[in-house]
mmCIF file of C-alpha atoms in Angstrom:
data_model
loop_
_atom_site.group_PDB
_atom_site.id
_atom_site.type_symbol
_atom_site.label_atom_id
_atom_site.label_comp_id
_atom_site.label_asym_id
_atom_site.label_seq_id
_atom_site.Cartn_x
_atom_site.Cartn_y
_atom_site.Cartn_z
ATOM 1 C CA MET B 1 -21.742 38.150 23.279
ATOM 2 C CA SER B 2 -21.762 37.668 19.521
ATOM 3 C CA ALA B 3 -23.961 35.055 17.861
ATOM 4 C CA PRO B 4 -21.092 32.806 16.635
ATOM 5 C CA THR B 5 -19.500 32.749 20.087
ATOM 6 C CA ALA B 6 -22.857 31.933 21.675
ATOM 7 C CA TYR B 7 -23.245 28.992 19.299
ATOM 8 C CA TYR B 8 -19.862 27.521 20.194
ATOM 9 C CA GLU B 9 -20.563 27.898 23.919
ATOM 10 C CA HIS B 10 -24.199 26.730 23.773
ATOM 11 C CA GLY B 11 -25.319 23.610 25.598
ATOM 12 C CA THR B 12 -23.977 21.384 28.317
ATOM 13 C CA ALA B 13 -20.365 20.309 28.434
ATOM 14 C CA ALA B 14 -21.389 16.905 27.061
ATOM 15 C CA GLU B 15 -23.254 18.520 24.153
ATOM 16 C CA ARG B 16 -20.297 20.786 23.369
ATOM 17 C CA TRP B 17 -17.899 17.818 23.583
ATOM 18 C CA SER B 18 -20.076 15.953 21.094
ATOM 19 C CA ARG B 19 -20.278 19.014 18.812
ATOM 20 C CA ALA B 20 -16.497 19.479 18.976
ATOM 21 C CA ARG B 21 -15.947 15.864 17.964
ATOM 22 C CA LEU B 22 -18.300 16.340 15.010
ATOM 23 C CA PHE B 23 -16.365 19.431 13.896
ATOM 24 C CA PHE B 24 -13.077 17.559 14.345
ATOM 25 C CA ASP B 25 -14.313 14.537 12.378
ATOM 26 C CA ALA B 26 -15.462 16.910 9.622
ATOM 27 C CA LYS B 27 -11.930 18.369 9.607
ATOM 28 C CA ASP B 28 -13.153 21.789 10.738
ATOM 29 C CA TYR B 29 -10.366 21.964 13.280
ATOM 30 C CA ALA B 30 -10.664 25.684 14.015
ATOM 31 C CA ALA B 31 -14.358 25.297 14.917
ATOM 32 C CA ALA B 32 -13.568 22.256 17.053
ATOM 33 C CA ALA B 33 -10.952 24.289 18.928
ATOM 34 C CA ARG B 34 -13.442 27.111 19.539
ATOM 35 C CA VAL B 35 -15.960 24.689 21.030
ATOM 36 C CA LEU B 36 -13.332 22.894 23.088
ATOM 37 C CA GLU B 37 -12.138 26.130 24.707
ATOM 38 C CA SER B 38 -15.216 26.274 26.898
ATOM 39 C CA VAL B 39 -15.232 22.523 27.565
ATOM 40 C CA THR B 40 -11.624 22.543 28.779
ATOM 41 C CA ALA B 41 -12.181 25.711 30.815
ATOM 42 C CA GLU B 42 -15.159 24.100 32.516
ATOM 43 C CA ALA B 43 -13.458 20.741 33.126
ATOM 44 C CA PRO B 44 -9.660 21.221 33.141
ATOM 45 C CA GLU B 45 -9.224 17.888 34.921
ATOM 46 C CA GLN B 46 -10.515 15.990 31.869
ATOM 47 C CA LEU B 47 -7.677 14.774 29.645
ATOM 48 C CA ALA B 48 -9.634 13.801 26.510
ATOM 49 C CA PRO B 49 -11.018 17.275 25.692
ATOM 50 C CA ARG B 50 -7.616 18.839 26.305
ATOM 51 C CA LEU B 51 -5.903 16.383 23.974
ATOM 52 C CA LEU B 52 -8.551 16.962 21.321
ATOM 53 C CA LEU B 53 -8.077 20.726 21.728
ATOM 54 C CA ALA B 54 -4.332 20.330 21.226
ATOM 55 C CA ARG B 55 -4.922 18.167 18.143
ATOM 56 C CA ALA B 56 -7.437 20.659 16.722
ATOM 57 C CA CYS B 57 -4.961 23.498 17.250
ATOM 58 C CA TYR B 58 -2.178 21.475 15.627
ATOM 59 C CA HIS B 59 -4.277 20.608 12.582
ATOM 60 C CA SER B 60 -5.509 24.196 12.197
ATOM 61 C CA ALA B 61 -1.904 25.478 12.328
ATOM 62 C CA GLN B 62 -2.373 27.188 15.689
ATOM 63 C CA LEU B 63 0.983 25.765 16.724
ATOM 64 C CA GLY B 64 1.738 28.139 19.593
ATOM 65 C CA ARG B 65 -1.627 27.383 21.115
ATOM 66 C CA ALA B 66 -1.139 23.635 20.592
ATOM 67 C CA GLU B 67 2.255 23.852 22.268
ATOM 68 C CA ARG B 68 0.831 25.698 25.293
ATOM 69 C CA GLU B 69 -1.968 23.168 25.690
ATOM 70 C CA LEU B 70 0.395 20.203 25.350
ATOM 71 C CA ARG B 71 2.805 21.641 27.903
ATOM 72 C CA ALA B 72 -0.114 22.140 30.318
ATOM 73 C CA ILE B 73 -1.219 18.548 29.718
ATOM 74 C CA LEU B 74 2.281 17.215 30.374
ATOM 75 C CA GLU B 75 2.584 19.301 33.522
ATOM 76 C CA ARG B 76 -0.510 17.554 34.867
ATOM 77 C CA TRP B 77 -0.017 14.123 33.193
ATOM 78 C CA PRO B 78 3.729 13.670 32.537
ATOM 79 C CA VAL B 79 3.299 10.022 31.516
ATOM 80 C CA GLU B 80 0.874 10.840 28.674
ATOM 81 C CA ASP B 81 2.923 9.419 25.793
ATOM 82 C CA TYR B 82 0.643 10.759 23.055
ATOM 83 C CA ALA B 83 1.038 14.303 24.413
ATOM 84 C CA GLN B 84 4.820 13.788 24.403
ATOM 85 C CA LEU B 85 4.647 12.734 20.752
ATOM 86 C CA MET B 86 2.338 15.600 19.801
ATOM 87 C CA LEU B 87 4.534 18.172 21.524
ATOM 88 C CA GLY B 88 7.552 16.814 19.662
ATOM 89 C CA ARG B 89 5.696 16.992 16.332
ATOM 90 C CA THR B 90 4.413 20.488 17.124
ATOM 91 C CA LEU B 91 7.921 21.711 17.886
ATOM 92 C CA GLU B 92 9.240 20.063 14.713
ATOM 93 C CA ARG B 93 6.558 21.761 12.660
ATOM 94 C CA GLN B 94 7.692 25.083 14.122
ATOM 95 C CA GLY B 95 11.255 24.356 12.944
ATOM 96 C CA ARG B 96 12.499 23.516 16.448
ATOM 97 C CA ALA B 97 13.824 19.998 15.792
ATOM 98 C CA ALA B 98 16.509 20.071 18.496
ATOM 99 C CA GLU B 99 13.916 21.030 21.112
ATOM 100 C CA ALA B 100 11.519 18.368 19.782
ATOM 101 C CA ALA B 101 13.986 15.471 19.926
ATOM 102 C CA PRO B 102 13.750 14.685 23.675
ATOM 103 C CA TYR B 103 9.938 14.586 23.532
ATOM 104 C CA LEU B 104 9.979 12.303 20.504
ATOM 105 C CA ARG B 105 12.543 9.965 22.096
ATOM 106 C CA LEU B 106 10.544 9.821 25.326
ATOM 107 C CA ALA B 107 7.302 9.131 23.446
ATOM 108 C CA ALA B 108 8.995 6.326 21.502
ATOM 109 C CA ALA B 109 10.439 4.802 24.675
ATOM 110 C CA MET B 110 7.065 5.004 26.425
ATOM 111 C CA ALA B 111 5.500 3.197 23.468
ATOM 112 C CA GLY B 112 8.165 0.490 23.644
ATOM 113 C CA GLU B 113 9.966 1.555 20.477
ATOM 114 C CA PHE B 114 13.679 1.394 21.095
ATOM 115 C CA PRO B 115 16.378 2.028 18.457
ATOM 116 C CA GLU B 116 18.219 -1.094 17.410
#
């Protein structure tokens, strides 16, 4: 195991979650994603770390990875409106606006935003 990998995986899940949030808040999204990999692997039933991982991937332009994580989240939590919105935005950013539209409409409807 290399030293950088050991650093990202060091500590308890709570310590890594805290470290990931610090990286995210400092806008070091790639580092946050690296830390969150082990947190989400250890506790896949926890929504918050998975959403933060998807956000970190999105902000660090790891769009394919963000899409995969968001689809996994929505498979487990289909009523997660923020994940619907993020998946729509991720698809848009990849130039897939037609595919993004249903997710964006659903997210808007779930948030109570209806077209007039």
